[in-house]
C-alpha atoms as one frame of an Amber mdcrd trajectory, in Angstrom:
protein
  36.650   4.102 153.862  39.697   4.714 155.732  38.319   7.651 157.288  35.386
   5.875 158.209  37.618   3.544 159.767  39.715   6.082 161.893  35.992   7.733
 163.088  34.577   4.524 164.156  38.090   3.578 166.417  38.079   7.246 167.631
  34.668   6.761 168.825  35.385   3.275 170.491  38.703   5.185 172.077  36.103
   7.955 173.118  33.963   5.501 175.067  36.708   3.576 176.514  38.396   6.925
 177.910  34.743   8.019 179.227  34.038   4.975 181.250  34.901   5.799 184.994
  38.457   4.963 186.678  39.211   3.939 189.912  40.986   7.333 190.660  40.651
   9.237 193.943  38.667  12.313 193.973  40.667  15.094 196.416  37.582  17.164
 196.693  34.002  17.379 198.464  31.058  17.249 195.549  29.073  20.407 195.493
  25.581  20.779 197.038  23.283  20.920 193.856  20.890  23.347 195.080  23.809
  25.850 196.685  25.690  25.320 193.203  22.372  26.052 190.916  21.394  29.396
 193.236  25.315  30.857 192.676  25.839  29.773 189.006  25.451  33.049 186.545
  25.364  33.175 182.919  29.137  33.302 181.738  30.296  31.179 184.323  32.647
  28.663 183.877  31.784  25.048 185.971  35.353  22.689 186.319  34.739  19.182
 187.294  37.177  17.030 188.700  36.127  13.708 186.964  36.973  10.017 187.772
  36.948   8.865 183.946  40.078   7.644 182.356  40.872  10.867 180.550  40.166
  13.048 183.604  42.734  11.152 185.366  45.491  12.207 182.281  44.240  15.404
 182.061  44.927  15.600 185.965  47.976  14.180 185.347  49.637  16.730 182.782
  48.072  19.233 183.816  49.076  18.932 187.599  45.235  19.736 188.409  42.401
  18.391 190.099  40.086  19.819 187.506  39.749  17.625 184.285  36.790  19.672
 182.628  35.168  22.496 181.717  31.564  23.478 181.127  29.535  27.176 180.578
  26.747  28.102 181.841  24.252  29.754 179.806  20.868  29.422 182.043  17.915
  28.769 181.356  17.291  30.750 177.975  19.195  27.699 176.496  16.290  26.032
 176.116  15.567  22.374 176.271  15.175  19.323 178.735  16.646  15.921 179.019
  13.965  12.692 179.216  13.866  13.766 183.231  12.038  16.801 182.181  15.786
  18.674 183.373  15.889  22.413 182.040  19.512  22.073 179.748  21.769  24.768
 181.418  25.152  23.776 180.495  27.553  23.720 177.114  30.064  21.474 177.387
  32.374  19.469 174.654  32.245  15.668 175.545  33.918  13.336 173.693  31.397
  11.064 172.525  28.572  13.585 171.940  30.639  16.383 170.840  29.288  20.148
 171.873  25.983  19.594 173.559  23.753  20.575 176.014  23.673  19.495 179.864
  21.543  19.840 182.912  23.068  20.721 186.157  22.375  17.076 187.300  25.035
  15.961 185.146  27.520  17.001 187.772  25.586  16.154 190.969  28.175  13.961
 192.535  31.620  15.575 191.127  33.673  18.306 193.058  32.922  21.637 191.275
  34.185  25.034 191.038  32.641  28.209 189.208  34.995  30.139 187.751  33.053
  33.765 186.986  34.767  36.456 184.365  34.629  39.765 185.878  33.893  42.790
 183.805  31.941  41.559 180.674  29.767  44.572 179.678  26.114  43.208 178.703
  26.991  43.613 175.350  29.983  41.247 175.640  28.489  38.675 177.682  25.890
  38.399 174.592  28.590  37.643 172.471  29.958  35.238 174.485  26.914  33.142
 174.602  25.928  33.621 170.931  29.244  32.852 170.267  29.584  29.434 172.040
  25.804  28.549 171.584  26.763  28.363 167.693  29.054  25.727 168.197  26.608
  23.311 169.370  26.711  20.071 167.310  30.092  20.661 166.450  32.464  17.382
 166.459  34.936  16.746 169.268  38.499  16.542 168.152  38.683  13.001 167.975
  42.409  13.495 167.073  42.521  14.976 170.636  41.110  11.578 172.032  44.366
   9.417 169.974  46.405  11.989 171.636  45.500  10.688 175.456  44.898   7.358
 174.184  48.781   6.657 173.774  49.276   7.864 177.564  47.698   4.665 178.760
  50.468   2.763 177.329  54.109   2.492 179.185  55.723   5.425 178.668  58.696
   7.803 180.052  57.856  10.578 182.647  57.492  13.846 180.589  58.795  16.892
 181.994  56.765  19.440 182.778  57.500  22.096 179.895  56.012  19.529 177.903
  52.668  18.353 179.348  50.133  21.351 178.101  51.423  21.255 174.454  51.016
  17.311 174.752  47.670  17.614 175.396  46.882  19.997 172.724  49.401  18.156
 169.688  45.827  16.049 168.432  43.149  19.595 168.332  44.639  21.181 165.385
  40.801  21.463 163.867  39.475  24.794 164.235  35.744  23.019 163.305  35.849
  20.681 166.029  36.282  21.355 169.771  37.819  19.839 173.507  36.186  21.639
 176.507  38.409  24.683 177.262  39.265  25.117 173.537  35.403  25.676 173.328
  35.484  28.177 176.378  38.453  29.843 175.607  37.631  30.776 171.780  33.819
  32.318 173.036  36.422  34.894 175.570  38.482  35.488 173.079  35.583  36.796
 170.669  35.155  39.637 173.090  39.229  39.561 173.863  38.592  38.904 177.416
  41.386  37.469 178.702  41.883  33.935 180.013  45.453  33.545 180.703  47.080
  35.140 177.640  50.803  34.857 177.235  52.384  38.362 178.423  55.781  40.118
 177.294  57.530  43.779 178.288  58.647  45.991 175.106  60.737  48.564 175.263
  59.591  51.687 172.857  61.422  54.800 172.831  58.750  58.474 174.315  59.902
  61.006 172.212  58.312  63.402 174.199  59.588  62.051 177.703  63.175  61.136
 176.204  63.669  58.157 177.571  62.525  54.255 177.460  59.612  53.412 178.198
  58.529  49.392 179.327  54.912  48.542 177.632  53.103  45.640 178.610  52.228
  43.598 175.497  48.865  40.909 175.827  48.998  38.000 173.208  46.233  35.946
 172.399  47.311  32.010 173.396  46.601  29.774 170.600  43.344  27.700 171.150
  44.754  24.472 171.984  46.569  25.048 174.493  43.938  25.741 177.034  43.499
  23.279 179.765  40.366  22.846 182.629  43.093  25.032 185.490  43.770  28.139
 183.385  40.223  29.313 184.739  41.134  28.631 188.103  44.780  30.133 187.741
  43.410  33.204 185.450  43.634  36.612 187.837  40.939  37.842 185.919  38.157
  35.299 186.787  36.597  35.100 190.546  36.119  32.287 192.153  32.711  31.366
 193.796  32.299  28.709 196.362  28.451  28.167 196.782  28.736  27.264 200.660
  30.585  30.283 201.403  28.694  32.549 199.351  25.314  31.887 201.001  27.072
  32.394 204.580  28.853  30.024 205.889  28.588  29.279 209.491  31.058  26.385
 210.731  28.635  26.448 214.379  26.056  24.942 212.785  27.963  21.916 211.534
  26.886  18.571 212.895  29.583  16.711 213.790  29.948  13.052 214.803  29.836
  12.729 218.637  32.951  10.225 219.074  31.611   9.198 222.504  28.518   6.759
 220.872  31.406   5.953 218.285  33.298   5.133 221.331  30.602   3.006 222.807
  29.256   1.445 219.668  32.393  -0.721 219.560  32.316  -4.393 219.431  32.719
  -6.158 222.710  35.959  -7.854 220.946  37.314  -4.770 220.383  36.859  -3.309
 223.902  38.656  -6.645 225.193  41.671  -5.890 222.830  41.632  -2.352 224.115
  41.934  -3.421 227.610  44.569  -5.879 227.073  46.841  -3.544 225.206
């Protein structure tokens, strides 16, 4: 019963973080068709949302970008009641890992985030490996976690934020978007933005030191939306530039019928002044 209880206020949390905020986005969204033509299996879409929890996410994590979604294509399979093709996974808090169309995104600010490198082979994994999460539960323990930022609190430093974020996902059955993401690299051990340290090993044949570069594996929770952008080993793809951007063929407004569209009051203020 009590866990029933817990579920049922997670879930009411879950909708009340979901519903949209009166936060400012800082970027332009992304032309559908230009972002649908440049997306490629294995991408990773952020979205800089205007929810509740996008704007904490934001917030701690010092980012524009409050979620994460991969792109699998069309051999996902599916369509919404619009007769969409599904071409997203994404983790959202009140229907856990499910399926999206690309519409689901039309008016946010997007970026695609593509891994370079993955063999064929490994890209397969990668999508068998995330498609076999769908269904899964979100972490609801995750959603109590930015809940309690809504109340007064003190400013947290910095070191703090990312491992604030994560302190409620501590079930490896259930998911948060770049938890999701992050485990389906790591079954391939492509990198996202692992946690690096220098050891120093003694070359018996050289004689001397030698510095080694040592690549650990960052625990799932701690991923956040940003570490795709950040990651060196992910390219960035911005749709308008990638189909050739020419800035000569932008229309822009012609501030002389601006100019003369003005009110007649407002021309006899200008002349007074």
């Amino acid at each position: 019963m009590f866990h029933g209880l817990l579920h049922s206020l997670g879930q009411a949390l879950a909708r009340y973080l979901s519903q949209p905020h009166s936060s400012i986005q800082t970027g332009m969204p992304t032309d559908r068709r230009a972002l649908a033509q440049q997306l490629r299996p294995g991408d990773v879409l952020l979205v800089e949302g205007n929810s509740r929890v996008s704007t904490v996410i934001k917030y701690f994590t010092q980012s524009t970008w409050s979620h994460a979604a991969f792109f699998v294509g069309p051999q996902l399979g599916g369509c919404n009641a619009l007769g969409e093709p599904y071409l997203l996974i994404e983790a959202d808090m009140i229907d856990g890992v499910c399926k999206r169309p690309l519409s689901h995104y039309a008016t946010y600010p997007t970026r695609i985030c593509r891994p370079v490198g993955l063999s064929a082979t490994d890209l397969q994994q990668v999508l068998l490996e995330i498609t076999s999460k769908l269904g899964a539960q979100y972490d609801l323990r995750n959603v109590f976690d930015l809940a309690r930022y809504f109340l007064p609190a003190l400013p947290v430093h910095g070191h703090w934020r990312r491992r604030l974020l994560a302190l409620g996902s501590g079930d490896p059955t259930r998911a948060i978007c770049s938890s999701l993401i992050a485990e389906a690299f790591q079954s391939v051990n492509y990198p996202v933005l692992p946690a690096i340290t220098a050891e120093c090993h003694q070359d018996a044949q050289r004689l001397h030191a030698v510095m080694e570069t040592i690549y650990h594996i960052r625990n799932r929770r701690l991923f956040v939306p940003r570490d795709f952008d950040v990651s060196p080993y992910f390219d960035i793809v911005k749709p308008a530039l990638a189909e050739g951007f020419d800035f000569h063929r932008m229309h822009w407004e012609d501030v002389s019928v601006s100019v003369q569209a003005s009110s007649p009051a407002e021309s006899a203020s200008k002349r007074s002044t």
